[in-house]
C-alpha cells in the first residue's frame, strides 16, 4: 500500500533536517525492512514536508514502530526539527492523507 503524510519543519530547522536525512541510521533502515516499509520519500515545499510511503500494512508497521528502540531514538533526534504532523483536514495528526486521485490506479481500472 501507499500512504502520504504531511508534516512541518520548525522555522530555521530546514538545513538540520536535511542533514539528518542525508543518511538515516542503518538500524532504522533494518527496522523499516522488518516491518514491511519498502520505500519512504520526503518532498519539501517551504516548511511543509510531504512523505510518500510504500509499505505492506501501514497500521501494522506503526504498531511495531511505536515500541521499537531504533525508531524511538530516531524520533527523539529528528523531533528537534519537526513542528507537527497534519491530518487530511489540516489538524494535528499522524494519520495518512486522503488519496484524491492516482493515475496508476485509474489506468489499472480501465
PDB file of N, CA and C in Angstrom:
ATOM      1  N   UNK A   1       0.831  -1.177   0.000  1.00  0.00           N
ATOM      2  CA  UNK A   1       0.000   0.000   0.000  1.00  0.00           C
ATOM      3  C   UNK A   1       0.879   1.244   0.000  1.00  0.00           C
ATOM      4  N   UNK A   2       0.287   2.353  -0.449  1.00  0.00           N
ATOM      5  CA  UNK A   2       0.996   3.630  -0.459  1.00  0.00           C
ATOM      6  C   UNK A   2       0.208   4.610   0.395  1.00  0.00           C
ATOM      7  N   UNK A   3       0.915   5.313   1.285  1.00  0.00           N
ATOM      8  CA  UNK A   3       0.295   6.359   2.095  1.00  0.00           C
ATOM      9  C   UNK A   3       1.121   7.630   1.984  1.00  0.00           C
ATOM     10  N   UNK A   4       0.455   8.744   2.204  1.00  0.00           N
ATOM     11  CA  UNK A   4       1.125  10.044   2.204  1.00  0.00           C
ATOM     12  C   UNK A   4       0.905  10.686   3.561  1.00  0.00           C
ATOM     13  N   UNK A   5       1.942  11.344   4.051  1.00  0.00           N
ATOM     14  CA  UNK A   5       1.887  12.062   5.318  1.00  0.00           C
ATOM     15  C   UNK A   5       2.296  13.504   5.071  1.00  0.00           C
ATOM     16  N   UNK A   6       1.853  14.401   5.953  1.00  0.00           N
ATOM     17  CA  UNK A   6       2.205  15.815   5.842  1.00  0.00           C
ATOM     18  C   UNK A   6       2.729  16.265   7.200  1.00  0.00           C
ATOM     19  N   UNK A   7       3.927  16.802   7.208  1.00  0.00           N
ATOM     20  CA  UNK A   7       4.480  17.359   8.438  1.00  0.00           C
ATOM     21  C   UNK A   7       5.060  18.732   8.136  1.00  0.00           C
ATOM     22  N   UNK A   8       5.443  19.417   9.187  1.00  0.00           N
ATOM     23  CA  UNK A   8       6.045  20.738   9.031  1.00  0.00           C
ATOM     24  C   UNK A   8       7.318  20.828   9.856  1.00  0.00           C
ATOM     25  N   UNK A   9       8.323  21.464   9.267  1.00  0.00           N
ATOM     26  CA  UNK A   9       9.600  21.674   9.937  1.00  0.00           C
ATOM     27  C   UNK A   9       9.514  22.947  10.773  1.00  0.00           C
ATOM     28  N   UNK A  10      10.190  22.952  11.900  1.00  0.00           N
ATOM     29  CA  UNK A  10      10.266  24.163  12.716  1.00  0.00           C
ATOM     30  C   UNK A  10      11.004  25.249  11.935  1.00  0.00           C
ATOM     31  N   UNK A  11      10.582  26.490  12.055  1.00  0.00           N
ATOM     32  CA  UNK A  11      11.298  27.580  11.386  1.00  0.00           C
ATOM     33  C   UNK A  11      12.788  27.561  11.743  1.00  0.00           C
ATOM     34  N   UNK A  12      13.613  27.706  10.726  1.00  0.00           N
ATOM     35  CA  UNK A  12      15.058  27.728  10.926  1.00  0.00           C
ATOM     36  C   UNK A  12      15.712  26.361  10.991  1.00  0.00           C
ATOM     37  N   UNK A  13      14.941  25.270  10.847  1.00  0.00           N
ATOM     38  CA  UNK A  13      15.495  23.927  11.014  1.00  0.00           C
ATOM     39  C   UNK A  13      15.622  23.142   9.713  1.00  0.00           C
ATOM     40  N   UNK A  14      15.400  23.785   8.571  1.00  0.00           N
ATOM     41  CA  UNK A  14      15.443  23.063   7.294  1.00  0.00           C
ATOM     42  C   UNK A  14      16.810  22.426   7.059  1.00  0.00           C
ATOM     43  N   UNK A  15      17.867  23.179   7.248  1.00  0.00           N
ATOM     44  CA  UNK A  15      19.201  22.630   6.984  1.00  0.00           C
ATOM     45  C   UNK A  15      19.529  21.463   7.911  1.00  0.00           C
ATOM     46  N   UNK A  16      19.179  21.568   9.182  1.00  0.00           N
ATOM     47  CA  UNK A  16      19.445  20.474  10.123  1.00  0.00           C
ATOM     48  C   UNK A  16      18.610  19.238   9.770  1.00  0.00           C
ATOM     49  N   UNK A  17      17.363  19.448   9.379  1.00  0.00           N
ATOM     50  CA  UNK A  17      16.504  18.333   8.979  1.00  0.00           C
ATOM     51  C   UNK A  17      17.103  17.637   7.756  1.00  0.00           C
ATOM     52  N   UNK A  18      17.528  18.431   6.787  1.00  0.00           N
ATOM     53  CA  UNK A  18      18.142  17.894   5.563  1.00  0.00           C
ATOM     54  C   UNK A  18      19.407  17.091   5.913  1.00  0.00           C
ATOM     55  N   UNK A  19      20.256  17.642   6.767  1.00  0.00           N
ATOM     56  CA  UNK A  19      21.487  16.953   7.168  1.00  0.00           C
ATOM     57  C   UNK A  19      21.180  15.640   7.879  1.00  0.00           C
ATOM     58  N   UNK A  20      20.171  15.645   8.741  1.00  0.00           N
ATOM     59  CA  UNK A  20      19.801  14.424   9.466  1.00  0.00           C
ATOM     60  C   UNK A  20      19.315  13.331   8.527  1.00  0.00           C
ATOM     61  N   UNK A  21      18.743  13.723   7.410  1.00  0.00           N
ATOM     62  CA  UNK A  21      18.227  12.742   6.462  1.00  0.00           C
ATOM     63  C   UNK A  21      19.219  12.398   5.348  1.00  0.00           C
ATOM     64  N   UNK A  22      20.403  12.973   5.386  1.00  0.00           N
ATOM     65  CA  UNK A  22      21.391  12.616   4.360  1.00  0.00           C
ATOM     66  C   UNK A  22      21.616  11.107   4.375  1.00  0.00           C
ATOM     67  N   UNK A  23      21.713  10.538   5.554  1.00  0.00           N
ATOM     68  CA  UNK A  23      21.797   9.085   5.761  1.00  0.00           C
ATOM     69  C   UNK A  23      21.157   8.811   7.116  1.00  0.00           C
ATOM     70  N   UNK A  24      20.039   8.083   7.113  1.00  0.00           N
ATOM     71  CA  UNK A  24      19.406   7.754   8.391  1.00  0.00           C
ATOM     72  C   UNK A  24      20.119   6.545   8.995  1.00  0.00           C
ATOM     73  N   UNK A  25      19.953   6.303  10.283  1.00  0.00           N
ATOM     74  CA  UNK A  25      20.652   5.182  10.932  1.00  0.00           C
ATOM     75  C   UNK A  25      20.309   3.832  10.298  1.00  0.00           C
ATOM     76  N   UNK A  26      21.330   3.020  10.093  1.00  0.00           N
ATOM     77  CA  UNK A  26      21.134   1.690   9.489  1.00  0.00           C
ATOM     78  C   UNK A  26      20.202   0.821  10.318  1.00  0.00           C
ATOM     79  N   UNK A  27      20.213   0.990  11.649  1.00  0.00           N
ATOM     80  CA  UNK A  27      19.309   0.200  12.486  1.00  0.00           C
ATOM     81  C   UNK A  27      17.856   0.565  12.191  1.00  0.00           C
ATOM     82  N   UNK A  28      17.585   1.801  11.807  1.00  0.00           N
ATOM     83  CA  UNK A  28      16.232   2.203  11.438  1.00  0.00           C
ATOM     84  C   UNK A  28      15.859   1.645  10.065  1.00  0.00           C
ATOM     85  N   UNK A  29      16.809   1.641   9.148  1.00  0.00           N
ATOM     86  CA  UNK A  29      16.576   1.026   7.828  1.00  0.00           C
ATOM     87  C   UNK A  29      16.209  -0.452   8.015  1.00  0.00           C
ATOM     88  N   UNK A  30      16.937  -1.144   8.883  1.00  0.00           N
ATOM     89  CA  UNK A  30      16.652  -2.557   9.155  1.00  0.00           C
ATOM     90  C   UNK A  30      15.267  -2.727   9.775  1.00  0.00           C
ATOM     91  N   UNK A  31      14.885  -1.827  10.660  1.00  0.00           N
ATOM     92  CA  UNK A  31      13.547  -1.878  11.256  1.00  0.00           C
ATOM     93  C   UNK A  31      12.486  -1.682  10.184  1.00  0.00           C
ATOM     94  N   UNK A  32      12.677  -0.716   9.301  1.00  0.00           N
ATOM     95  CA  UNK A  32      11.719  -0.499   8.213  1.00  0.00           C
ATOM     96  C   UNK A  32      11.577  -1.766   7.374  1.00  0.00           C
ATOM     97  N   UNK A  33      12.692  -2.403   7.041  1.00  0.00           N
ATOM     98  CA  UNK A  33      12.634  -3.662   6.280  1.00  0.00           C
ATOM     99  C   UNK A  33      11.818  -4.705   7.035  1.00  0.00           C
ATOM    100  N   UNK A  34      12.059  -4.819   8.321  1.00  0.00           N
ATOM    101  CA  UNK A  34      11.391  -5.831   9.141  1.00  0.00           C
ATOM    102  C   UNK A  34       9.892  -5.603   9.231  1.00  0.00           C
ATOM    103  N   UNK A  35       9.449  -4.335   9.266  1.00  0.00           N
ATOM    104  CA  UNK A  35       8.019  -4.052   9.406  1.00  0.00           C
ATOM    105  C   UNK A  35       7.311  -3.879   8.066  1.00  0.00           C
ATOM    106  N   UNK A  36       8.039  -4.049   6.962  1.00  0.00           N
ATOM    107  CA  UNK A  36       7.408  -4.004   5.644  1.00  0.00           C
ATOM    108  C   UNK A  36       7.325  -2.638   4.996  1.00  0.00           C
ATOM    109  N   UNK A  37       8.161  -1.695   5.440  1.00  0.00           N
ATOM    110  CA  UNK A  37       8.235  -0.388   4.771  1.00  0.00           C
ATOM    111  C   UNK A  37       9.353  -0.481   3.739  1.00  0.00           C
ATOM    112  N   UNK A  38       8.981  -0.466   2.467  1.00  0.00           N
ATOM    113  CA  UNK A  38       9.979  -0.660   1.410  1.00  0.00           C
ATOM    114  C   UNK A  38      10.461   0.642   0.792  1.00  0.00           C
ATOM    115  N   UNK A  39       9.706   1.713   0.981  1.00  0.00           N
ATOM    116  CA  UNK A  39      10.105   2.998   0.394  1.00  0.00           C
ATOM    117  C   UNK A  39       9.530   4.128   1.242  1.00  0.00           C
ATOM    118  N   UNK A  40      10.333   5.175   1.438  1.00  0.00           N
ATOM    119  CA  UNK A  40       9.866   6.370   2.153  1.00  0.00           C
ATOM    120  C   UNK A  40      10.585   7.552   1.524  1.00  0.00           C
ATOM    121  N   UNK A  41       9.841   8.399   0.835  1.00  0.00           N
ATOM    122  CA  UNK A  41      10.393   9.554   0.140  1.00  0.00           C
ATOM    123  C   UNK A  41       9.773  10.809   0.737  1.00  0.00           C
ATOM    124  N   UNK A  42      10.595  11.835   0.954  1.00  0.00           N
ATOM    125  CA  UNK A  42      10.107  13.078   1.548  1.00  0.00           C
ATOM    126  C   UNK A  42      10.385  14.229   0.580  1.00  0.00           C
ATOM    127  N   UNK A  43       9.335  15.018   0.313  1.00  0.00           N
ATOM    128  CA  UNK A  43       9.443  16.209  -0.516  1.00  0.00           C
ATOM    129  C   UNK A  43       9.185  17.430   0.367  1.00  0.00           C
ATOM    130  N   UNK A  44       9.836  18.547   0.046  1.00  0.00           N
ATOM    131  CA  UNK A  44       9.683  19.761   0.848  1.00  0.00           C
ATOM    132  C   UNK A  44       9.188  20.914  -0.004  1.00  0.00           C
ATOM    133  N   UNK A  45       8.294  21.717   0.560  1.00  0.00           N
ATOM    134  CA  UNK A  45       7.854  22.991  -0.003  1.00  0.00           C
ATOM    135  C   UNK A  45       7.818  23.966   1.156  1.00  0.00           C
ATOM    136  N   UNK A  46       8.794  24.860   1.214  1.00  0.00           N
ATOM    137  CA  UNK A  46       8.899  25.767   2.349  1.00  0.00           C
ATOM    138  C   UNK A  46       9.145  24.968   3.615  1.00  0.00           C
ATOM    139  N   UNK A  47       8.292  25.132   4.600  1.00  0.00           N
ATOM    140  CA  UNK A  47       8.421  24.375   5.847  1.00  0.00           C
ATOM    141  C   UNK A  47       7.562  23.115   5.826  1.00  0.00           C
ATOM    142  N   UNK A  48       6.859  22.872   4.743  1.00  0.00           N
ATOM    143  CA  UNK A  48       5.975  21.711   4.646  1.00  0.00           C
ATOM    144  C   UNK A  48       6.713  20.520   4.037  1.00  0.00           C
ATOM    145  N   UNK A  49       6.483  19.366   4.643  1.00  0.00           N
ATOM    146  CA  UNK A  49       7.075  18.124   4.150  1.00  0.00           C
ATOM    147  C   UNK A  49       5.953  17.170   3.750  1.00  0.00           C
ATOM    148  N   UNK A  50       6.139  16.496   2.638  1.00  0.00           N
ATOM    149  CA  UNK A  50       5.178  15.503   2.169  1.00  0.00           C
ATOM    150  C   UNK A  50       5.914  14.180   2.043  1.00  0.00           C
ATOM    151  N   UNK A  51       5.428  13.190   2.770  1.00  0.00           N
ATOM    152  CA  UNK A  51       6.058  11.877   2.849  1.00  0.00           C
ATOM    153  C   UNK A  51       5.271  10.896   1.982  1.00  0.00           C
ATOM    154  N   UNK A  52       5.941  10.198   1.095  1.00  0.00           N
ATOM    155  CA  UNK A  52       5.333   9.161   0.259  1.00  0.00           C
ATOM    156  C   UNK A  52       5.897   7.832   0.746  1.00  0.00           C
ATOM    157  N   UNK A  53       5.042   6.988   1.334  1.00  0.00           N
ATOM    158  CA  UNK A  53       5.490   5.751   1.975  1.00  0.00           C
ATOM    159  C   UNK A  53       4.837   4.555   1.291  1.00  0.00           C
ATOM    160  N   UNK A  54       5.653   3.579   0.923  1.00  0.00           N
ATOM    161  CA  UNK A  54       5.154   2.319   0.375  1.00  0.00           C
ATOM    162  C   UNK A  54       5.458   1.238   1.398  1.00  0.00           C
ATOM    163  N   UNK A  55       4.414   0.515   1.797  1.00  0.00           N
ATOM    164  CA  UNK A  55       4.571  -0.485   2.847  1.00  0.00           C
ATOM    165  C   UNK A  55       3.548  -1.602   2.670  1.00  0.00           C
ATOM    166  N   UNK A  56       3.767  -2.684   3.402  1.00  0.00           N
ATOM    167  CA  UNK A  56       2.818  -3.797   3.358  1.00  0.00           C
ATOM    168  C   UNK A  56       1.517  -3.430   4.061  1.00  0.00           C
ATOM    169  N   UNK A  57       1.612  -2.866   5.251  1.00  0.00           N
ATOM    170  CA  UNK A  57       0.439  -2.532   6.060  1.00  0.00           C
ATOM    171  C   UNK A  57       0.825  -1.394   6.996  1.00  0.00           C
ATOM    172  N   UNK A  58       0.325  -0.190   6.737  1.00  0.00           N
ATOM    173  CA  UNK A  58       0.710   0.995   7.488  1.00  0.00           C
ATOM    174  C   UNK A  58       0.406   0.867   8.979  1.00  0.00           C
ATOM    175  N   UNK A  59      -0.800   0.433   9.302  1.00  0.00           N
ATOM    176  CA  UNK A  59      -1.185   0.334  10.709  1.00  0.00           C
ATOM    177  C   UNK A  59      -0.340  -0.698  11.453  1.00  0.00           C
ATOM    178  N   UNK A  60      -0.104  -1.847  10.841  1.00  0.00           N
ATOM    179  CA  UNK A  60       0.711  -2.891  11.473  1.00  0.00           C
ATOM    180  C   UNK A  60       2.150  -2.409  11.661  1.00  0.00           C
ATOM    181  N   UNK A  61       2.691  -1.724  10.660  1.00  0.00           N
ATOM    182  CA  UNK A  61       4.056  -1.208  10.760  1.00  0.00           C
ATOM    183  C   UNK A  61       4.169  -0.222  11.916  1.00  0.00           C
ATOM    184  N   UNK A  62       3.185   0.651  12.066  1.00  0.00           N
ATOM    185  CA  UNK A  62       3.223   1.648  13.138  1.00  0.00           C
ATOM    186  C   UNK A  62       3.093   1.031  14.517  1.00  0.00           C
ATOM    187  N   UNK A  63       2.354  -0.051  14.635  1.00  0.00           N
ATOM    188  CA  UNK A  63       2.274  -0.742  15.927  1.00  0.00           C
ATOM    189  C   UNK A  63       3.650  -1.215  16.371  1.00  0.00           C
ATOM    190  N   UNK A  64       4.411  -1.781  15.441  1.00  0.00           N
ATOM    191  CA  UNK A  64       5.757  -2.258  15.764  1.00  0.00           C
ATOM    192  C   UNK A  64       6.687  -1.074  16.005  1.00  0.00           C
ATOM    193  N   UNK A  65       6.596  -0.045  15.156  1.00  0.00           N
ATOM    194  CA  UNK A  65       7.472   1.119  15.293  1.00  0.00           C
ATOM    195  C   UNK A  65       7.276   1.833  16.621  1.00  0.00           C
ATOM    196  N   UNK A  66       6.046   1.856  17.121  1.00  0.00           N
ATOM    197  CA  UNK A  66       5.777   2.527  18.399  1.00  0.00           C
ATOM    198  C   UNK A  66       6.598   1.956  19.549  1.00  0.00           C
ATOM    199  N   UNK A  67       6.950   0.660  19.455  1.00  0.00           N
ATOM    200  CA  UNK A  67       7.690   0.006  20.541  1.00  0.00           C
ATOM    201  C   UNK A  67       9.149  -0.277  20.176  1.00  0.00           C
ATOM    202  N   UNK A  68       9.572   0.179  19.003  1.00  0.00           N
ATOM    203  CA  UNK A  68      10.922  -0.155  18.528  1.00  0.00           C
ATOM    204  C   UNK A  68      11.963   0.839  19.055  1.00  0.00           C
ATOM    205  N   UNK A  69      13.040   0.352  19.688  1.00  0.00           N
ATOM    206  CA  UNK A  69      14.070   1.249  20.240  1.00  0.00           C
ATOM    207  C   UNK A  69      14.778   2.101  19.175  1.00  0.00           C
ATOM    208  N   UNK A  70      15.032   1.546  17.998  1.00  0.00           N
ATOM    209  CA  UNK A  70      15.699   2.327  16.947  1.00  0.00           C
ATOM    210  C   UNK A  70      14.809   3.482  16.503  1.00  0.00           C
ATOM    211  N   UNK A  71      13.526   3.218  16.368  1.00  0.00           N
ATOM    212  CA  UNK A  71      12.597   4.279  15.983  1.00  0.00           C
ATOM    213  C   UNK A  71      12.468   5.315  17.095  1.00  0.00           C
ATOM    214  N   UNK A  72      12.451   4.884  18.344  1.00  0.00           N
ATOM    215  CA  UNK A  72      12.356   5.829  19.469  1.00  0.00           C
ATOM    216  C   UNK A  72      13.554   6.779  19.471  1.00  0.00           C
ATOM    217  N   UNK A  73      14.749   6.233  19.232  1.00  0.00           N
ATOM    218  CA  UNK A  73      15.953   7.086  19.186  1.00  0.00           C
ATOM    219  C   UNK A  73      15.862   8.074  18.029  1.00  0.00           C
ATOM    220  N   UNK A  74      15.400   7.597  16.875  1.00  0.00           N
ATOM    221  CA  UNK A  74      15.273   8.459  15.697  1.00  0.00           C
ATOM    222  C   UNK A  74      14.240   9.568  15.957  1.00  0.00           C
ATOM    223  N   UNK A  75      13.089   9.208  16.511  1.00  0.00           N
ATOM    224  CA  UNK A  75      12.049  10.202  16.762  1.00  0.00           C
ATOM    225  C   UNK A  75      12.529  11.270  17.744  1.00  0.00           C
ATOM    226  N   UNK A  76      13.281  10.849  18.746  1.00  0.00           N
ATOM    227  CA  UNK A  76      13.812  11.819  19.707  1.00  0.00           C
ATOM    228  C   UNK A  76      14.774  12.779  19.012  1.00  0.00           C
ATOM    229  N   UNK A  77      15.615  12.249  18.125  1.00  0.00           N
ATOM    230  CA  UNK A  77      16.586  13.084  17.427  1.00  0.00           C
ATOM    231  C   UNK A  77      15.906  13.991  16.400  1.00  0.00           C
ATOM    232  N   UNK A  78      15.121  13.417  15.516  1.00  0.00           N
ATOM    233  CA  UNK A  78      14.521  14.200  14.429  1.00  0.00           C
ATOM    234  C   UNK A  78      13.415  15.107  14.943  1.00  0.00           C
ATOM    235  N   UNK A  79      12.819  14.744  16.076  1.00  0.00           N
ATOM    236  CA  UNK A  79      11.763  15.557  16.665  1.00  0.00           C
ATOM    237  C   UNK A  79      12.203  16.967  17.017  1.00  0.00           C
ATOM    238  N   UNK A  80      13.504  17.169  17.151  1.00  0.00           N
ATOM    239  CA  UNK A  80      14.017  18.519  17.426  1.00  0.00           C
ATOM    240  C   UNK A  80      13.691  19.487  16.296  1.00  0.00           C
ATOM    241  N   UNK A  81      13.477  18.939  15.089  1.00  0.00           N
ATOM    242  CA  UNK A  81      13.295  19.775  13.902  1.00  0.00           C
ATOM    243  C   UNK A  81      11.869  19.773  13.357  1.00  0.00           C
ATOM    244  N   UNK A  82      11.024  18.875  13.863  1.00  0.00           N
ATOM    245  CA  UNK A  82       9.664  18.739  13.340  1.00  0.00           C
ATOM    246  C   UNK A  82       8.685  19.500  14.224  1.00  0.00           C
ATOM    247  N   UNK A  83       7.932  20.386  13.606  1.00  0.00           N
ATOM    248  CA  UNK A  83       6.927  21.173  14.322  1.00  0.00           C
ATOM    249  C   UNK A  83       5.722  20.308  14.666  1.00  0.00           C
ATOM    250  N   UNK A  84       5.165  19.632  13.643  1.00  0.00           N
ATOM    251  CA  UNK A  84       3.988  18.797  13.859  1.00  0.00           C
ATOM    252  C   UNK A  84       3.669  18.004  12.591  1.00  0.00           C
ATOM    253  N   UNK A  85       2.784  17.023  12.728  1.00  0.00           N
ATOM    254  CA  UNK A  85       2.208  16.305  11.595  1.00  0.00           C
ATOM    255  C   UNK A  85       0.766  16.776  11.452  1.00  0.00           C
ATOM    256  N   UNK A  86       0.283  16.821  10.217  1.00  0.00           N
ATOM    257  CA  UNK A  86      -1.085  17.253   9.941  1.00  0.00           C
ATOM    258  C   UNK A  86      -1.876  16.094   9.329  1.00  0.00           C
ATOM    259  N   UNK A  87      -3.177  16.036   9.659  1.00  0.00           N
ATOM    260  CA  UNK A  87      -4.036  15.022   9.060  1.00  0.00           C
ATOM    261  C   UNK A  87      -4.692  15.590   7.804  1.00  0.00           C
ATOM    262  N   UNK A  88      -5.584  14.835   7.192  1.00  0.00           N
ATOM    263  CA  UNK A  88      -6.220  15.244   5.929  1.00  0.00           C
ATOM    264  C   UNK A  88      -7.025  16.534   6.044  1.00  0.00           C
ATOM    265  N   UNK A  89      -7.521  16.826   7.226  1.00  0.00           N
ATOM    266  CA  UNK A  89      -8.341  18.018   7.408  1.00  0.00           C
ATOM    267  C   UNK A  89      -7.545  19.225   7.888  1.00  0.00           C
ATOM    268  N   UNK A  90      -6.210  19.089   7.938  1.00  0.00           N
ATOM    269  CA  UNK A  90      -5.362  20.205   8.327  1.00  0.00           C
ATOM    270  C   UNK A  90      -5.098  20.321   9.813  1.00  0.00           C
ATOM    271  N   UNK A  91      -5.718  19.429  10.598  1.00  0.00           N
ATOM    272  CA  UNK A  91      -5.464  19.428  12.034  1.00  0.00           C
ATOM    273  C   UNK A  91      -4.212  18.633  12.350  1.00  0.00           C
ATOM    274  N   UNK A  92      -3.834  18.617  13.614  1.00  0.00           N
ATOM    275  CA  UNK A  92      -2.672  17.832  14.013  1.00  0.00           C
ATOM    276  C   UNK A  92      -3.031  16.358  14.021  1.00  0.00           C
ATOM    277  N   UNK A  93      -2.122  15.529  13.505  1.00  0.00           N
ATOM    278  CA  UNK A  93      -2.353  14.092  13.496  1.00  0.00           C
ATOM    279  C   UNK A  93      -1.392  13.371  12.593  1.00  0.00           C
ATOM    280  N   UNK A  94      -1.137  12.120  12.913  1.00  0.00           N
ATOM    281  CA  UNK A  94      -0.178  11.304  12.162  1.00  0.00           C
ATOM    282  C   UNK A  94      -0.873  10.397  11.156  1.00  0.00           C
ATOM    283  N   UNK A  95      -2.168  10.589  10.948  1.00  0.00           N
ATOM    284  CA  UNK A  95      -2.926   9.758  10.025  1.00  0.00           C
ATOM    285  C   UNK A  95      -2.528  10.062   8.587  1.00  0.00           C
ATOM    286  N   UNK A  96      -2.545   9.042   7.722  1.00  0.00           N
ATOM    287  CA  UNK A  96      -2.250   9.289   6.305  1.00  0.00           C
ATOM    288  C   UNK A  96      -3.229  10.277   5.690  1.00  0.00           C
ATOM    289  N   UNK A  97      -2.751  10.997   4.696  1.00  0.00           N
ATOM    290  CA  UNK A  97      -3.594  11.932   3.965  1.00  0.00           C
ATOM    291  C   UNK A  97      -4.584  11.171   3.091  1.00  0.00           C
ATOM    292  N   UNK A  98      -5.706  11.803   2.799  1.00  0.00           N
ATOM    293  CA  UNK A  98      -6.717  11.193   1.938  1.00  0.00           C
ATOM    294  C   UNK A  98      -6.202  11.144   0.504  1.00  0.00           C
ATOM    295  N   UNK A  99      -6.330   9.992  -0.129  1.00  0.00           N
ATOM    296  CA  UNK A  99      -5.968   9.844  -1.541  1.00  0.00           C
ATOM    297  C   UNK A  99      -7.073  10.456  -2.376  1.00  0.00           C
ATOM    298  N   UNK A 100      -6.734  11.429  -3.184  1.00  0.00           N
ATOM    299  CA  UNK A 100      -7.721  12.101  -4.024  1.00  0.00           C
ATOM    300  C   UNK A 100      -7.758  11.519  -5.434  1.00  0.00           C
ATOM    301  N   UNK A 101      -6.608  11.144  -5.988  1.00  0.00           N
ATOM    302  CA  UNK A 101      -6.554  10.619  -7.346  1.00  0.00           C
ATOM    303  C   UNK A 101      -5.213   9.952  -7.547  1.00  0.00           C
ATOM    304  N   UNK A 102      -5.197   8.885  -8.344  1.00  0.00           N
ATOM    305  CA  UNK A 102      -3.972   8.153  -8.625  1.00  0.00           C
ATOM    306  C   UNK A 102      -4.025   7.685 -10.073  1.00  0.00           C
ATOM    307  N   UNK A 103      -3.142   8.199 -10.921  1.00  0.00           N
ATOM    308  CA  UNK A 103      -3.109   7.846 -12.339  1.00  0.00           C
ATOM    309  C   UNK A 103      -2.924   6.348 -12.538  1.00  0.00           C
ATOM    310  N   UNK A 104      -2.009   5.763 -11.777  1.00  0.00           N
ATOM    311  CA  UNK A 104      -1.728   4.339 -11.894  1.00  0.00           C
ATOM    312  C   UNK A 104      -2.985   3.504 -11.609  1.00  0.00           C
ATOM    313  N   UNK A 105      -3.714   3.856 -10.551  1.00  0.00           N
ATOM    314  CA  UNK A 105      -4.942   3.135 -10.234  1.00  0.00           C
ATOM    315  C   UNK A 105      -5.990   3.310 -11.341  1.00  0.00           C
ATOM    316  N   UNK A 106      -6.084   4.510 -11.867  1.00  0.00           N
ATOM    317  CA  UNK A 106      -7.045   4.757 -12.941  1.00  0.00           C
ATOM    318  C   UNK A 106      -6.723   3.898 -14.157  1.00  0.00           C
ATOM    319  N   UNK A 107      -5.460   3.806 -14.525  1.00  0.00           N
ATOM    320  CA  UNK A 107      -5.065   3.007 -15.675  1.00  0.00           C
ATOM    321  C   UNK A 107      -5.381   1.532 -15.457  1.00  0.00           C
ATOM    322  N   UNK A 108      -5.177   1.035 -14.219  1.00  0.00           N
ATOM    323  CA  UNK A 108      -5.459  -0.368 -13.936  1.00  0.00           C
ATOM    324  C   UNK A 108      -6.951  -0.678 -14.021  1.00  0.00           C
ATOM    325  N   UNK A 109      -7.778   0.297 -13.702  1.00  0.00           N
ATOM    326  CA  UNK A 109      -9.233   0.090 -13.740  1.00  0.00           C
ATOM    327  C   UNK A 109      -9.796   0.160 -15.159  1.00  0.00           C
ATOM    328  N   UNK A 110      -9.033   0.763 -16.070  1.00  0.00           N
ATOM    329  CA  UNK A 110      -9.520   0.937 -17.455  1.00  0.00           C
ATOM    330  C   UNK A 110      -9.481  -0.353 -18.242  1.00  0.00           C
TER     331      UNK A 110
END
